C-alpha positions as a LaTeX table, in Angstrom:
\begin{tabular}{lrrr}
\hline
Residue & $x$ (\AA) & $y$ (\AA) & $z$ (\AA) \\
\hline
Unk1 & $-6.05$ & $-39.71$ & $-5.25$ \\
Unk2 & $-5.77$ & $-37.11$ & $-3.24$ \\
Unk3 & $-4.98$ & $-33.56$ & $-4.90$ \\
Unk4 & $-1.92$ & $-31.31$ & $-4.41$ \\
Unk5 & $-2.13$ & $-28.47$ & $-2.69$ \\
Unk6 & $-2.00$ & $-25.06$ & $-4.64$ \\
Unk7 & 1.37 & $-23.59$ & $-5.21$ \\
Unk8 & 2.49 & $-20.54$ & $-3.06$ \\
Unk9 & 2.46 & $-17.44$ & $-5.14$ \\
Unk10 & 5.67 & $-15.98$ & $-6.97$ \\
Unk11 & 6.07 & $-13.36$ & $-4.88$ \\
Unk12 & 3.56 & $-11.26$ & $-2.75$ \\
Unk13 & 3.30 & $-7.83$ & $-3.38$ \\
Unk14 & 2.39 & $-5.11$ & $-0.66$ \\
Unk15 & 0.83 & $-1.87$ & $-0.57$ \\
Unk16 & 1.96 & 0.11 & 2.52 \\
Unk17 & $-0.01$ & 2.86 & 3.66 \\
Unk18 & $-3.62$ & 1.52 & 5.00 \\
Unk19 & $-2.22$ & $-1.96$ & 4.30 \\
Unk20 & 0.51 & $-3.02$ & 6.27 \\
Unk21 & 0.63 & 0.48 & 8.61 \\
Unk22 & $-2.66$ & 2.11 & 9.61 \\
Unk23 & $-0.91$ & 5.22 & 8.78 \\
Unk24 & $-3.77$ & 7.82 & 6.39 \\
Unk25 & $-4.85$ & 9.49 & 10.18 \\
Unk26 & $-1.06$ & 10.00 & 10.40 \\
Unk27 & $-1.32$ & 12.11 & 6.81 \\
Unk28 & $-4.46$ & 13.50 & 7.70 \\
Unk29 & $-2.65$ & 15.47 & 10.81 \\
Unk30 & 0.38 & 16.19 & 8.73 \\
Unk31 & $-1.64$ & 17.51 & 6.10 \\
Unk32 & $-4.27$ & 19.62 & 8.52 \\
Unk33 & $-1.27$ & 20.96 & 10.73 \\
Unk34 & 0.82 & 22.22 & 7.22 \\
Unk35 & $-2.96$ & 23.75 & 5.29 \\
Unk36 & $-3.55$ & 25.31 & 8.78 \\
Unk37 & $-0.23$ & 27.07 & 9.17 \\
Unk38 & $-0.87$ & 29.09 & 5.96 \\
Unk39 & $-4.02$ & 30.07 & 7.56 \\
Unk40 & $-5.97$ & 27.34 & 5.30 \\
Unk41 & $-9.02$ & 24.82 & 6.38 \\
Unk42 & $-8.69$ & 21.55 & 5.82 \\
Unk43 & $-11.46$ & 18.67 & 5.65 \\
Unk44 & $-12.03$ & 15.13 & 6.00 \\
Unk45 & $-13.13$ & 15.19 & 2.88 \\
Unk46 & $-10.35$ & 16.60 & 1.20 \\
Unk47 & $-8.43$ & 13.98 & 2.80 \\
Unk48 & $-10.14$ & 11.34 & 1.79 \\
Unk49 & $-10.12$ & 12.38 & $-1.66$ \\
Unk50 & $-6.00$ & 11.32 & $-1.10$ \\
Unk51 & $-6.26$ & 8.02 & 0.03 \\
Unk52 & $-4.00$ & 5.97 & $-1.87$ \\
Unk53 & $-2.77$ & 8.37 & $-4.72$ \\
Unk54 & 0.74 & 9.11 & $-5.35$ \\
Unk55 & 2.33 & 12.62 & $-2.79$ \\
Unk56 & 3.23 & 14.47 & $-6.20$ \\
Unk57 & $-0.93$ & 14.49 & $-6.39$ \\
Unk58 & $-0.86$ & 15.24 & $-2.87$ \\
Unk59 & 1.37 & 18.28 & $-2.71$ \\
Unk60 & $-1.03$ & 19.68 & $-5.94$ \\
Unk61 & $-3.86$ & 19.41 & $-3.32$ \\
Unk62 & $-2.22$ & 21.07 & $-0.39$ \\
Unk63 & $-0.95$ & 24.10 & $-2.70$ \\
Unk64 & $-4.67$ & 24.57 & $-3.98$ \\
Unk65 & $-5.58$ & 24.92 & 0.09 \\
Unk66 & $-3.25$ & 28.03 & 0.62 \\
Unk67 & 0.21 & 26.06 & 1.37 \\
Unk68 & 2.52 & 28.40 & $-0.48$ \\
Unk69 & 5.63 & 25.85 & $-1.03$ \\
Unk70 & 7.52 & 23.24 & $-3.95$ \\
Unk71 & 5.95 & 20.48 & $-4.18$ \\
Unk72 & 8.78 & 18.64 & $-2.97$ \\
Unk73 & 9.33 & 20.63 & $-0.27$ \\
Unk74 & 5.89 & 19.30 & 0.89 \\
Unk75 & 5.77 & 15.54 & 0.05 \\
Unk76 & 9.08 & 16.01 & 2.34 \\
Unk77 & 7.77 & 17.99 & 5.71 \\
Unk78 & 4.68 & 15.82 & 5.53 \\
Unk79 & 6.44 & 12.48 & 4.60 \\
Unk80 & 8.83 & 13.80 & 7.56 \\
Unk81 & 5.64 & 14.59 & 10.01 \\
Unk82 & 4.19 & 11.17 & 9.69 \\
Unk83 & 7.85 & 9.71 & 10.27 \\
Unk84 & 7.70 & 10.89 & 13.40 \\
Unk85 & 4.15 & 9.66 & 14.39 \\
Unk86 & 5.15 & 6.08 & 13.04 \\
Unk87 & 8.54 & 6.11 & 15.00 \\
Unk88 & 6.13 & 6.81 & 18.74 \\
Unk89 & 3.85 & 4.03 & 17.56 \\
Unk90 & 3.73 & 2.07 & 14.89 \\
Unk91 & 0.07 & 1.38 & 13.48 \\
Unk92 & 0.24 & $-1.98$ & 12.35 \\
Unk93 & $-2.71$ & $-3.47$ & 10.05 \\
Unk94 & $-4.71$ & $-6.73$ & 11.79 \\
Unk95 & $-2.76$ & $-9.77$ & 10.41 \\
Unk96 & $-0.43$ & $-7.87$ & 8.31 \\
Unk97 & 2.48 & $-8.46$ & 10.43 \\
Unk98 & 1.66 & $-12.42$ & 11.03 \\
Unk99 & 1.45 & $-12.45$ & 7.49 \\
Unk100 & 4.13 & $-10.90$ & 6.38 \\
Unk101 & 6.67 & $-12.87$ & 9.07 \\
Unk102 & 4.92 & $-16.50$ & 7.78 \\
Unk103 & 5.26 & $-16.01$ & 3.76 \\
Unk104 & 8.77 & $-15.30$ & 4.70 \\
Unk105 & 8.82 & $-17.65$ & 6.82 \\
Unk106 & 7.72 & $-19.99$ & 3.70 \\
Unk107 & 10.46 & $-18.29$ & 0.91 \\
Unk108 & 7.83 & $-16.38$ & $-0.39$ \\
Unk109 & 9.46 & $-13.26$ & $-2.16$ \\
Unk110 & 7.72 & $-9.95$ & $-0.94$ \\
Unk111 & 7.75 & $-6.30$ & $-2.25$ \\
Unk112 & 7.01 & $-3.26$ & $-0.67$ \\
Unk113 & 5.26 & $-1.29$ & $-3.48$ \\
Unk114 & 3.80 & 2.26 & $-1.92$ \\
Unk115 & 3.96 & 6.22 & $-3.35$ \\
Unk116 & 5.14 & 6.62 & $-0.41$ \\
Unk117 & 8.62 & 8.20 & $-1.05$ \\
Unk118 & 11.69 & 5.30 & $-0.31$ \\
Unk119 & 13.17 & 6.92 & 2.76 \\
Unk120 & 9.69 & 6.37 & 4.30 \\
Unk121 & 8.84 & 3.25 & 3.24 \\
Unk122 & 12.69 & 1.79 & 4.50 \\
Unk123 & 11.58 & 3.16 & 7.71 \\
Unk124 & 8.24 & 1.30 & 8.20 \\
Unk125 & 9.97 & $-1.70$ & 6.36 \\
Unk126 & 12.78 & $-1.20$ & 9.35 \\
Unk127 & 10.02 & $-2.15$ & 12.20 \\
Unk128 & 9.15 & $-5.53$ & 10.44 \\
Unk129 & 11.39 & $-7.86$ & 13.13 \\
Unk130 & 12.49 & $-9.84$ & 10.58 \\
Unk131 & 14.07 & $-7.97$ & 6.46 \\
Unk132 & 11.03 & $-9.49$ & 5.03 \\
Unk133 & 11.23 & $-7.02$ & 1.42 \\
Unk134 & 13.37 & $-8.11$ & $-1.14$ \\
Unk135 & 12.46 & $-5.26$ & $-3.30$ \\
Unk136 & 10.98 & $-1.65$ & $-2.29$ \\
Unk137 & 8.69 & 0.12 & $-5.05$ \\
Unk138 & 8.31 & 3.74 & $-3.92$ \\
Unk139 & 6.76 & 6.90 & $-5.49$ \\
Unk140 & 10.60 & 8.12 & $-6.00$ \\
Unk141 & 11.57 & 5.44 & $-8.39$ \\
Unk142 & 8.72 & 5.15 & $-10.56$ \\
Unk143 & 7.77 & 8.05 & $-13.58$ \\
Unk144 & 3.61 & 6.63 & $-13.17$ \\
Unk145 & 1.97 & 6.74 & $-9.78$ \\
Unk146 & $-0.88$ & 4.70 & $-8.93$ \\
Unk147 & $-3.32$ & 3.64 & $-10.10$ \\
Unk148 & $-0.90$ & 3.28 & $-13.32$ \\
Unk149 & 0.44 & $-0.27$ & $-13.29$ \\
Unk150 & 4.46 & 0.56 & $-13.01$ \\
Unk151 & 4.85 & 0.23 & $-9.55$ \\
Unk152 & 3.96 & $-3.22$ & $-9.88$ \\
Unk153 & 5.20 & $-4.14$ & $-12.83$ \\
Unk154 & 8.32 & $-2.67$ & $-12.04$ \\
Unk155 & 8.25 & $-4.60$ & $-8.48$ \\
Unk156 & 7.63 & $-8.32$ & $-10.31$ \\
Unk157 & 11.09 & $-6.97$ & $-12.59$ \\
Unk158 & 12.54 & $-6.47$ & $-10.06$ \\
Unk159 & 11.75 & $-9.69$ & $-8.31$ \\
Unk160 & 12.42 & $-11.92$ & $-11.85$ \\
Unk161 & 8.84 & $-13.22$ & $-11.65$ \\
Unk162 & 5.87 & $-13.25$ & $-13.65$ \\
Unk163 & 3.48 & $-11.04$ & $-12.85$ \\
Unk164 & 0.48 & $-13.58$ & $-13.07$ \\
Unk165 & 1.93 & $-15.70$ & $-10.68$ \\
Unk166 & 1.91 & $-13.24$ & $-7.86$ \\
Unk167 & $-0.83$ & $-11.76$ & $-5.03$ \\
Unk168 & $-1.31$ & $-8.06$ & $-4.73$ \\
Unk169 & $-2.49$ & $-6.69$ & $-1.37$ \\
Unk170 & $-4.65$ & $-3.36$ & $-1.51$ \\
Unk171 & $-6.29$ & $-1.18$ & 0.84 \\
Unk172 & $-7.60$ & 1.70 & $-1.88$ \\
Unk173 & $-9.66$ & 2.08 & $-5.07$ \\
Unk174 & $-6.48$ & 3.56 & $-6.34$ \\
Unk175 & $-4.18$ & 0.47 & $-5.75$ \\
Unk176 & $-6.21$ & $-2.04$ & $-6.54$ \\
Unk177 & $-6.87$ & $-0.41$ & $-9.83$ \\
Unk178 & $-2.81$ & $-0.41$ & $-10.14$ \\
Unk179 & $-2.36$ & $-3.88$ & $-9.50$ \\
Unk180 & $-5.64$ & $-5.37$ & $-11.60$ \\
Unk181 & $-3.87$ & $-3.78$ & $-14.25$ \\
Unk182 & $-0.65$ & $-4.91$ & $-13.58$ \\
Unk183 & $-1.66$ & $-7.88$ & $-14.08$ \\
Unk184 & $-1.30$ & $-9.84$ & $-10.91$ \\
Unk185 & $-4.03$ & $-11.46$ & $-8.59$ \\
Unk186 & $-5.67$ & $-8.75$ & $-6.25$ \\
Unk187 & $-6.85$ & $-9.03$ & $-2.70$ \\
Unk188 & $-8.55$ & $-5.93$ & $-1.62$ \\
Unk189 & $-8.68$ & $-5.54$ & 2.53 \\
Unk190 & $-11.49$ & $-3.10$ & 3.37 \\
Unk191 & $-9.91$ & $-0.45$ & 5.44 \\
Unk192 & $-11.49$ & 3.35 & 5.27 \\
Unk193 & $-12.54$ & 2.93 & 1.39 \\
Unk194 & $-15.62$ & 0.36 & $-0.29$ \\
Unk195 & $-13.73$ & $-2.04$ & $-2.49$ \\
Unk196 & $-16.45$ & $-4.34$ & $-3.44$ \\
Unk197 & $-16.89$ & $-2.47$ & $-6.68$ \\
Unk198 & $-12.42$ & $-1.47$ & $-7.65$ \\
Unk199 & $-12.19$ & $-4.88$ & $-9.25$ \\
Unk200 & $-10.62$ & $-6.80$ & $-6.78$ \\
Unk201 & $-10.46$ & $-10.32$ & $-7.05$ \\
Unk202 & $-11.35$ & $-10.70$ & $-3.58$ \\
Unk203 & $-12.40$ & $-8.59$ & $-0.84$ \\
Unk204 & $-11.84$ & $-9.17$ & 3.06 \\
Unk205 & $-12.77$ & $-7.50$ & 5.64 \\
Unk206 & $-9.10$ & $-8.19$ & 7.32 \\
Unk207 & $-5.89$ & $-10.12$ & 7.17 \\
Unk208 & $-6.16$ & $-11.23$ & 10.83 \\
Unk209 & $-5.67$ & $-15.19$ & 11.01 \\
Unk210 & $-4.61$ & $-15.44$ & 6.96 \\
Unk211 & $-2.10$ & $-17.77$ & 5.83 \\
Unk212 & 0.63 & $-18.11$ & 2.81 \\
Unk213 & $-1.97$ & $-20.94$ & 2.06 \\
Unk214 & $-4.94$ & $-18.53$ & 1.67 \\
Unk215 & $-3.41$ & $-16.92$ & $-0.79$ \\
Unk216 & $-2.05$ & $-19.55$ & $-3.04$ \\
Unk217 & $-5.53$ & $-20.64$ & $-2.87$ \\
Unk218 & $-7.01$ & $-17.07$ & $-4.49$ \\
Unk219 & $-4.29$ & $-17.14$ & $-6.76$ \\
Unk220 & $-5.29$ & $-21.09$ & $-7.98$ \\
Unk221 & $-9.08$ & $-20.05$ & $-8.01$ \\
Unk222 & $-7.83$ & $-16.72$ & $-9.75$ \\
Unk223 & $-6.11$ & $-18.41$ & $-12.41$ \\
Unk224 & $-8.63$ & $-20.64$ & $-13.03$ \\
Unk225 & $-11.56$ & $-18.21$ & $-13.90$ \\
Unk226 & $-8.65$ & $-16.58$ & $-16.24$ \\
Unk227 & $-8.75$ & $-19.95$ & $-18.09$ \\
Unk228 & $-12.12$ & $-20.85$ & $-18.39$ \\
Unk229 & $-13.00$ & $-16.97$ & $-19.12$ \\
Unk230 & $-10.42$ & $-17.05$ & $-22.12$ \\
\hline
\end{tabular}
């Protein structure tokens, strides 16, 4: 007898940044041009220190370089700055377009979930060809930034789904820690950070040639080890 094939997950929920968009050397200009302009240094370092935390943490960085403004004021200019970048080219992530367009495709639900701030992440969502989000989780709606689970609880809510039925996609240490303990199945994608030790349940090297299919399958196998660890 020949067995069923897993079921597609609840809902597939997406980070942005590093993810879907290969937008951090995008931040890292924004954020060198705006420390520079108060006369500051900025390093790769520093920068990389960033990846994948929430702007509010962001802004707290850039103000202990020498940038002498609110902190909203600055998750806006540089949120604004990388806008701009994004709307000359956007940066798309190997396979994360085919992805996305084939789980909706499939009636997959989707959800953005980023700390990027909403106006942002609408815009990136607005290049996707077809409106592939049902739901967008931004740093603007949420009182807990990454790597505290909210954003993705709040984002399976939203979506009237169980949490433990859905996939996760994560670039960062940060995220991936967000989503393990949200709950959900995790697929780290190796991008500028080492994921094989965040607790992801997997870790590729890319979403280039993935399929809805792939991911039901983690989220079977995922499942499984749940049960037999229990």
């Amino acid at each position: 007898m020949t067995e069923s094939a897993p079921a597609l997950p609840a809902a597939v929920l997406w980070d942005m940044d590093g993810t879907i968009v290969d937008t951090e050397p995008y931040w890292m200009r924004a954020q060198e041009e705006l420390v520079e302009s108060y006369g500051g240094t900025w390093t790769h370092e520093a920068a990389m220190t960033l990846v994948g935390s929430g702007l509010d943490r962001s802004a707290r960085i850039m103000q202990e370089f020498g940038v002498e403004m609110p902190a909203d004021e600055i998750i806006q200019l540089l949120s604004t700055k990388v806008m701009e970048q994004i709307s000359e080219h956007v940066p798309w992530r190997p396979g994360a377009l085919e992805l996305l367009t084939a789980l909706h495709e499939r009636g997959v639900p989707q959800a953005l979930v980023t700390m990027s701030i909403g106006r942002m992440a609408r815009h990136v969502a607005g290049f996707v060809p077809a409106d592939v989000f049902a739901t967008v989780v931004s740093a603007d709606v949420v009182t807990q930034s990454k790597p505290h689970p909210e954003a993705y609880l709040t984002a399976a809510q939203t979506l009237g789904v169980d949490i433990a039925h859905t996939v996760a996609i994560e670039d960062s240490v940060t995220g991936v820690t967000s989503a393990v303990a949200s709950g959900a199945a995790v697929i780290g994608v190796q991008h500028l950070l080492n994921l094989d030790d965040s607790g992801a349940d997997r870790v590729w090297n890319t979403l280039e040639g993935v399929t809805p299919d792939d991911l039901a399958t983690v989220l079977a196998e995922v499942r499984s080890d749940a049960g037999q660890s229990a």
